[in-house]
Amino acid sequence: MTLGPLEEELAKARAAYRNRGRWGEADVLGTLNFIDDAIRAHAAGLVRRGRSFSLAQGFDGLGDRTSTRWDGLGRGHDNKYAWHGGSRAVTDGDSVTGIEHLRDAFTGRGVLLDVGRAVGDARGELPDGYPISEEHLRDAVEAQGATSSVRRGDIVLVRTGQLGRVRRLGAWEGYASGDAPGLSFATLGWLHRTEIAAVATDTWGLEVRPSGFAEPAAEPLHRIAVPHLGLPLGELWDLEALAEDCAADGVYEFLLVAAPLPGTGAVGTPVNPIAVK
Amino acid sequence: MTLGPLEEELAKARAAYRNRGRWGEADVLGTLNFIDDAIRAHAAGLVRRGRSFSLAQGFDGLGDRTSTRWDGLGRGHDNKYAWHGGSRAVTDGDSVTGIEHLRDAFTGRGVLLDVGRAVGDARGELPDGYPISEEHLRDAVEAQGATSSVRRGDIVLVRTGQLGRVRRLGAWEGYASGDAPGLSFATLGWLHRTEIAAVATDTWGLEVRPSGFAEPAAEPLHRIAVPHLGLPLGELWDLEALAEDCAADGVYEFLLVAAPLPGTGAVGTPVNPIAVK
Amino acid sequence: MTLGPLEEELAKARAAYRNRGRWGEADVLGTLNFIDDAIRAHAAGLVRRGRSFSLAQGFDGLGDRTSTRWDGLGRGHDNKYAWHGGSRAVTDGDSVTGIEHLRDAFTGRGVLLDVGRAVGDARGELPDGYPISEEHLRDAVEAQGATSSVRRGDIVLVRTGQLGRVRRLGAWEGYASGDAPGLSFATLGWLHRTEIAAVATDTWGLEVRPSGFAEPAAEPLHRIAVPHLGLPLGELWDLEALAEDCAADGVYEFLLVAAPLPGTGAVGTPVNPIAVK
Amino acid sequence: MTLGPLEEELAKARAAYRNRGRWGEADVLGTLNFIDDAIRAHAAGLVRRGRSFSLAQGFDGLGDRTSTRWDGLGRGHDNKYAWHGGSRAVTDGDSVTGIEHLRDAFTGRGVLLDVGRAVGDARGELPDGYPISEEHLRDAVEAQGATSSVRRGDIVLVRTGQLGRVRRLGAWEGYASGDAPGLSFATLGWLHRTEIAAVATDTWGLEVRPSGFAEPAAEPLHRIAVPHLGLPLGELWDLEALAEDCAADGVYEFLLVAAPLPGTGAVGTPVNPIAVK
């Protein structure tokens, strides 16, 4: 998987993976439009044992830069592009596509793709800087079996194992600001084609760092995924206990309710996601 | 329903409605112990249409004193009593029974008791200061029919209609600090006897204000419900759309996932509760 | 001091104490307009010893309903009136007079009026429900001496002693929701006539609770002070250490820097106020 | 300025720039110990015109990963080292050196070192990845003149101009997560030797990114500055208006009051810093 020059790849991706306009000019839901009542009813039917998993890391409120979160459709800019038109500053809030519009939207079928276990080391961990490719995602689906087939409207959880390693070693330096395994820019085609509703992971930035481009590139996957695909991105989720349970019972699908705090105009928000199996 | 002298009523209630010690000295879950996997699995089975309702009011972050919330087991003091022993200040946080222990606990069967519609005015609203009695709760169950029978482990949502009235009139003065309809102190027996897991409502304080005692009484129901029953209390929930839907289809039970942000040591926390029918 | 019927008193106060329009239709500063560079320079000159006092109570982030705070010009509604026109909901944020406009405005001369010590009990505390009148404020000035004369543009800190009592007794029930000593509705004339820039206190609501009106009255002083006077109100400040120091050295004036977090559109905000003597 | 192998440089810095133990084992203030009453009184005397500058960027509350902030003494780990002993997770809070201990400590003399104007381009901006060296800091002092000499106990504000550029271009991608100009690891000697109390800047991470080491290095300056020097670090400050004013009147020193919200156990906290000239 080789990436060409940054601006060239961005231009190709903008053209190829564009959902803007797909649901009308005034749309505020993006790919969450793929979830409907039938999908939610089906997802509730996946609950068998009644076990509830919180996928949130601890919050210390004012404490640090980060928390388990959703990035909404105002987070991830591409120069003059944003999901709902107009460029705006990270720190300005989002008066059009603020996270409050998504308050009831993140209820559906969750699927865990444990890439760390499928292609990582014996502990199920990927090293920092490891780029997850489309093939790796398919490898995980295949290794995990039928319950992890990815369908339209799914909320896909990609486990890299970084959080597990950091916790095991107590090596928190850089966990919220440094290099990390994550989705390669080259997975944008898969993210677009599968028509998933959202994707989340256990690292601070979701995409691989460094980015794999020869040039400095600030969050290139965000730049396409959010303003052009309209795909909400979840970060800093704690998938460790859920992944262990899925490995034990071989079931990688579940009801997921990941309701964001509806901060008016917020471009992202803390969340305590709940998976029920 | 006449209340005797405050200290006398408090003393009786402390003796009669005590759950402290029931689940061991080190317990951090309180009445959430009543929810088990079987209850959660059953609750997921209540989902038919797949419709998702957010029960959160808007959040403006730093904006005001209030938000849709859970009070945890460190909120609601009774002089020297707290659920987990020791008295502590409201502003100190809770190093023993902090809300982080409840991160996956609020998943179960939700039941709406629309007291506003059952015993209120033509708009389904109770006036400020209206004390909801045990009989009113039973009236609501009876009026609503079989789907609203209250069982052990339920999360009960009591609608007063105050939020609907305030929103209709734009009369927000006092909504977060003034008189309100709510549960009378005399409902503590019902809250204890039914073995419900939690209770939430659409006002800022859950209990009726003024309290109905002749003496000044600061949150007398909180003083018993939290430290002695171990009952988490939800406030400022938006039950309007859900109540309308329940009135329309006659189904008052649903899957409820109301996962609090797990702020370490927090005595309460914002929440975006999701009901799925 | 006898208060007439609520609506009558409100009508009189609206007419008598109106600053709206005084600084133009587009004003977002209210009485903070009274502070100018000369006042700030003078205030810095009040620093002698170089001792710094934090007037904030502890914050536990997600922990509770409350924190040391400023209410901005969008907090405190009077039916259809707000400082900047239009009625709006408490929970909606404030797109016109949001607290971000006040980010550098709370720097000036602070004056402590220790009413608890001047007219309270031997411990310097007022009982809950004690209405502070204009005369009490003047009594405090007189008792304290020359450094506490109140001037145009001052930020006035009124100590009731309630926080000291609550802390001393560990009696936190009701501190953030119950009866409290505080400014009587009848002090609105003084608040208006003195042309102070802001007023803050050590209780959760600033004004006395109950309000002293025969009818139920939700925050009647807020209803006039914020939308009609344009006066920012501070609540839950910790004045104990500062008050002790002032009592010891007899100096009740100081530089006050009480910079609110500039939450975009927030109607109120946490603050860590710093007094320097 | 060439940096040797990472572990070697870290080992040298740990030995050379260690303040731990300097103020006793139980110290919670770190280099803030350098500020005393005399310094604060002197700083208040620097106020001439009475102009107040807020150095905070806008806050949208729940909105994003970032805000104008202080990192306290629990932020910045070095494997098993922390300022107050013991290693701990970023997300766990800090029960020993939590930010609440610093609530009144950030009041003193502020000095702006406008490195962007001193050694940057015609707009006074440094490019991303530009490492600020000790010499650049001295260049700025020399260019600015007598009011910017750095003394023990100062709070030093280093302007890179990155925020100005990002705002000018609307190019917010990466501002809170990508490459940035900033302090080189090699400035640790200067930070230690000058005995300043704290340092803050207009980028998201304070130190230069990439770090200048051949190996991947997560926040190497943080790893020494916080746990070994005990130096609080400020990030995402808005220095633009202040810098313009300093350039205009040639005065680069001022009273700085930058009081952090005292979140109990927080390892960092939002702040609205106020400079008064």
PDB file of C-alpha atoms in Angstrom, chain B residues 149-273:
ATOM      1  CA  SER B 149     -46.609  -2.585  36.047  1.00  0.00           C
ATOM      2  CA  VAL B 150     -43.568  -1.846  38.180  1.00  0.00           C
ATOM      3  CA  ARG B 151     -41.140  -4.663  38.968  1.00  0.00           C
ATOM      4  CA  ARG B 152     -37.946  -5.239  40.889  1.00  0.00           C
ATOM      5  CA  GLY B 153     -34.978  -3.791  39.026  1.00  0.00           C
ATOM      6  CA  ASP B 154     -36.969  -1.284  36.950  1.00  0.00           C
ATOM      7  CA  ILE B 155     -35.759   2.196  36.184  1.00  0.00           C
ATOM      8  CA  VAL B 156     -38.892   4.259  36.746  1.00  0.00           C
ATOM      9  CA  LEU B 157     -39.423   7.553  34.919  1.00  0.00           C
ATOM     10  CA  VAL B 158     -41.981   9.855  36.547  1.00  0.00           C
ATOM     11  CA  ARG B 159     -43.368  12.566  34.290  1.00  0.00           C
ATOM     12  CA  THR B 160     -44.846  15.625  36.002  1.00  0.00           C
ATOM     13  CA  GLY B 161     -45.300  17.717  32.871  1.00  0.00           C
ATOM     14  CA  GLN B 162     -43.430  20.674  34.378  1.00  0.00           C
ATOM     15  CA  LEU B 163     -40.866  20.768  31.565  1.00  0.00           C
ATOM     16  CA  GLY B 164     -43.629  20.709  28.983  1.00  0.00           C
ATOM     17  CA  ARG B 165     -45.348  23.675  30.627  1.00  0.00           C
ATOM     18  CA  VAL B 166     -42.152  25.673  31.026  1.00  0.00           C
ATOM     19  CA  ARG B 167     -41.249  25.086  27.402  1.00  0.00           C
ATOM     20  CA  ARG B 168     -44.753  25.914  26.202  1.00  0.00           C
ATOM     21  CA  LEU B 169     -44.829  29.217  28.117  1.00  0.00           C
ATOM     22  CA  GLY B 170     -41.136  30.070  27.746  1.00  0.00           C
ATOM     23  CA  ALA B 171     -41.255  30.543  31.516  1.00  0.00           C
ATOM     24  CA  TRP B 172     -37.794  29.282  32.415  1.00  0.00           C
ATOM     25  CA  GLU B 173     -37.385  31.425  35.536  1.00  0.00           C
ATOM     26  CA  GLY B 174     -37.194  29.077  38.435  1.00  0.00           C
ATOM     27  CA  TYR B 175     -37.169  25.898  36.367  1.00  0.00           C
ATOM     28  CA  ALA B 176     -33.738  25.060  37.743  1.00  0.00           C
ATOM     29  CA  SER B 177     -34.123  26.505  41.215  1.00  0.00           C
ATOM     30  CA  GLY B 178     -37.729  27.053  42.232  1.00  0.00           C
ATOM     31  CA  ASP B 179     -40.949  25.343  43.246  1.00  0.00           C
ATOM     32  CA  ALA B 180     -41.882  22.219  41.356  1.00  0.00           C
ATOM     33  CA  PRO B 181     -44.218  19.256  41.381  1.00  0.00           C
ATOM     34  CA  GLY B 182     -42.517  16.039  42.450  1.00  0.00           C
ATOM     35  CA  LEU B 183     -42.414  12.971  44.644  1.00  0.00           C
ATOM     36  CA  SER B 184     -43.673  13.495  48.157  1.00  0.00           C
ATOM     37  CA  PHE B 185     -41.576  12.373  51.094  1.00  0.00           C
ATOM     38  CA  ALA B 186     -44.408   9.910  51.697  1.00  0.00           C
ATOM     39  CA  THR B 187     -43.472   7.924  48.553  1.00  0.00           C
ATOM     40  CA  LEU B 188     -40.309   6.609  50.190  1.00  0.00           C
ATOM     41  CA  GLY B 189     -42.153   3.488  51.283  1.00  0.00           C
ATOM     42  CA  TRP B 190     -43.158   2.772  47.683  1.00  0.00           C
ATOM     43  CA  LEU B 191     -39.654   3.476  46.393  1.00  0.00           C
ATOM     44  CA  HIS B 192     -38.293   1.014  48.950  1.00  0.00           C
ATOM     45  CA  ARG B 193     -40.939  -1.695  48.725  1.00  0.00           C
ATOM     46  CA  THR B 194     -41.032  -1.982  44.929  1.00  0.00           C
ATOM     47  CA  GLU B 195     -37.272  -2.629  44.834  1.00  0.00           C
ATOM     48  CA  ILE B 196     -36.837  -0.468  41.787  1.00  0.00           C
ATOM     49  CA  ALA B 197     -33.253   0.206  40.669  1.00  0.00           C
ATOM     50  CA  ALA B 198     -33.498   3.941  40.054  1.00  0.00           C
ATOM     51  CA  VAL B 199     -36.005   6.753  39.530  1.00  0.00           C
ATOM     52  CA  ALA B 200     -35.841   9.840  37.330  1.00  0.00           C
ATOM     53  CA  THR B 201     -38.076  12.770  36.494  1.00  0.00           C
ATOM     54  CA  ASP B 202     -38.476  15.953  34.459  1.00  0.00           C
ATOM     55  CA  THR B 203     -37.889  18.491  37.248  1.00  0.00           C
ATOM     56  CA  TRP B 204     -34.665  19.845  38.718  1.00  0.00           C
ATOM     57  CA  GLY B 205     -34.980  18.221  42.113  1.00  0.00           C
ATOM     58  CA  LEU B 206     -37.181  15.115  41.704  1.00  0.00           C
ATOM     59  CA  GLU B 207     -38.958  15.703  44.995  1.00  0.00           C
ATOM     60  CA  VAL B 208     -41.802  18.166  45.445  1.00  0.00           C
ATOM     61  CA  ARG B 209     -40.901  21.754  46.361  1.00  0.00           C
ATOM     62  CA  PRO B 210     -41.892  23.066  48.832  1.00  0.00           C
ATOM     63  CA  SER B 211     -41.447  19.813  50.673  1.00  0.00           C
ATOM     64  CA  GLY B 212     -44.745  19.760  52.558  1.00  0.00           C
ATOM     65  CA  PHE B 213     -43.077  19.896  55.930  1.00  0.00           C
ATOM     66  CA  ALA B 214     -43.975  22.722  58.252  1.00  0.00           C
ATOM     67  CA  GLU B 215     -40.290  23.305  58.943  1.00  0.00           C
ATOM     68  CA  PRO B 216     -37.720  24.350  56.330  1.00  0.00           C
ATOM     69  CA  ALA B 217     -36.479  21.066  54.879  1.00  0.00           C
ATOM     70  CA  ALA B 218     -33.697  20.842  52.318  1.00  0.00           C
ATOM     71  CA  GLU B 219     -34.358  17.892  50.017  1.00  0.00           C
ATOM     72  CA  PRO B 220     -35.739  15.563  52.695  1.00  0.00           C
ATOM     73  CA  LEU B 221     -36.469  12.766  50.203  1.00  0.00           C
ATOM     74  CA  HIS B 222     -32.854  12.914  48.940  1.00  0.00           C
ATOM     75  CA  ARG B 223     -31.656  12.601  52.530  1.00  0.00           C
ATOM     76  CA  ILE B 224     -33.298   9.202  52.874  1.00  0.00           C
ATOM     77  CA  ALA B 225     -33.369   7.884  49.302  1.00  0.00           C
ATOM     78  CA  VAL B 226     -29.661   8.194  48.546  1.00  0.00           C
ATOM     79  CA  PRO B 227     -27.763   7.389  51.752  1.00  0.00           C
ATOM     80  CA  HIS B 228     -30.277   4.945  53.245  1.00  0.00           C
ATOM     81  CA  LEU B 229     -32.022   3.272  50.275  1.00  0.00           C
ATOM     82  CA  GLY B 230     -29.006   3.554  47.988  1.00  0.00           C
ATOM     83  CA  LEU B 231     -31.322   4.735  45.206  1.00  0.00           C
ATOM     84  CA  PRO B 232     -29.820   6.796  42.344  1.00  0.00           C
ATOM     85  CA  LEU B 233     -31.969   9.782  41.334  1.00  0.00           C
ATOM     86  CA  GLY B 234     -32.294  11.271  37.864  1.00  0.00           C
ATOM     87  CA  GLU B 235     -33.194  14.905  37.281  1.00  0.00           C
ATOM     88  CA  LEU B 236     -34.008  17.247  34.428  1.00  0.00           C
ATOM     89  CA  TRP B 237     -34.847  14.455  32.001  1.00  0.00           C
ATOM     90  CA  ASP B 238     -36.867  15.358  28.924  1.00  0.00           C
ATOM     91  CA  LEU B 239     -39.751  12.878  28.858  1.00  0.00           C
ATOM     92  CA  GLU B 240     -42.021  14.812  26.497  1.00  0.00           C
ATOM     93  CA  ALA B 241     -41.516  12.973  23.193  1.00  0.00           C
ATOM     94  CA  LEU B 242     -41.390   9.592  24.868  1.00  0.00           C
ATOM     95  CA  ALA B 243     -44.589  10.288  26.798  1.00  0.00           C
ATOM     96  CA  GLU B 244     -46.390  11.292  23.643  1.00  0.00           C
ATOM     97  CA  ASP B 245     -45.297   8.114  21.946  1.00  0.00           C
ATOM     98  CA  CYS B 246     -46.385   5.973  24.915  1.00  0.00           C
ATOM     99  CA  ALA B 247     -49.769   7.673  25.002  1.00  0.00           C
ATOM    100  CA  ALA B 248     -50.142   6.958  21.301  1.00  0.00           C
ATOM    101  CA  ASP B 249     -49.268   3.271  21.278  1.00  0.00           C
ATOM    102  CA  GLY B 250     -50.224   2.383  24.839  1.00  0.00           C
ATOM    103  CA  VAL B 251     -46.825   0.806  25.551  1.00  0.00           C
ATOM    104  CA  TYR B 252     -45.059   2.269  28.587  1.00  0.00           C
ATOM    105  CA  GLU B 253     -42.125  -0.142  28.919  1.00  0.00           C
ATOM    106  CA  PHE B 254     -38.896  -0.085  26.905  1.00  0.00           C
ATOM    107  CA  LEU B 255     -35.200  -0.759  26.905  1.00  0.00           C
ATOM    108  CA  LEU B 256     -33.433   2.042  28.727  1.00  0.00           C
ATOM    109  CA  VAL B 257     -29.692   2.714  28.424  1.00  0.00           C
ATOM    110  CA  ALA B 258     -28.754   5.698  30.554  1.00  0.00           C
ATOM    111  CA  ALA B 259     -24.984   5.487  30.869  1.00  0.00           C
ATOM    112  CA  PRO B 260     -23.421   8.210  33.026  1.00  0.00           C
ATOM    113  CA  LEU B 261     -20.115   9.803  32.092  1.00  0.00           C
ATOM    114  CA  PRO B 262     -17.777   7.972  34.474  1.00  0.00           C
ATOM    115  CA  GLY B 263     -16.196  11.013  36.125  1.00  0.00           C
ATOM    116  CA  THR B 264     -13.782   9.683  38.705  1.00  0.00           C
ATOM    117  CA  GLY B 265     -15.126  10.477  42.154  1.00  0.00           C
ATOM    118  CA  ALA B 266     -18.068  12.452  40.788  1.00  0.00           C
ATOM    119  CA  VAL B 267     -21.189  12.571  42.976  1.00  0.00           C
ATOM    120  CA  GLY B 268     -23.383  13.150  39.951  1.00  0.00           C
ATOM    121  CA  THR B 269     -22.922  13.305  36.234  1.00  0.00           C
ATOM    122  CA  PRO B 270     -24.515  14.440  32.986  1.00  0.00           C
ATOM    123  CA  VAL B 271     -26.235  11.738  30.962  1.00  0.00           C
ATOM    124  CA  ASN B 272     -27.932  11.338  27.603  1.00  0.00           C
ATOM    125  CA  PRO B 273     -30.466   8.578  28.376  1.00  0.00           C
TER     126      PRO B 273
END
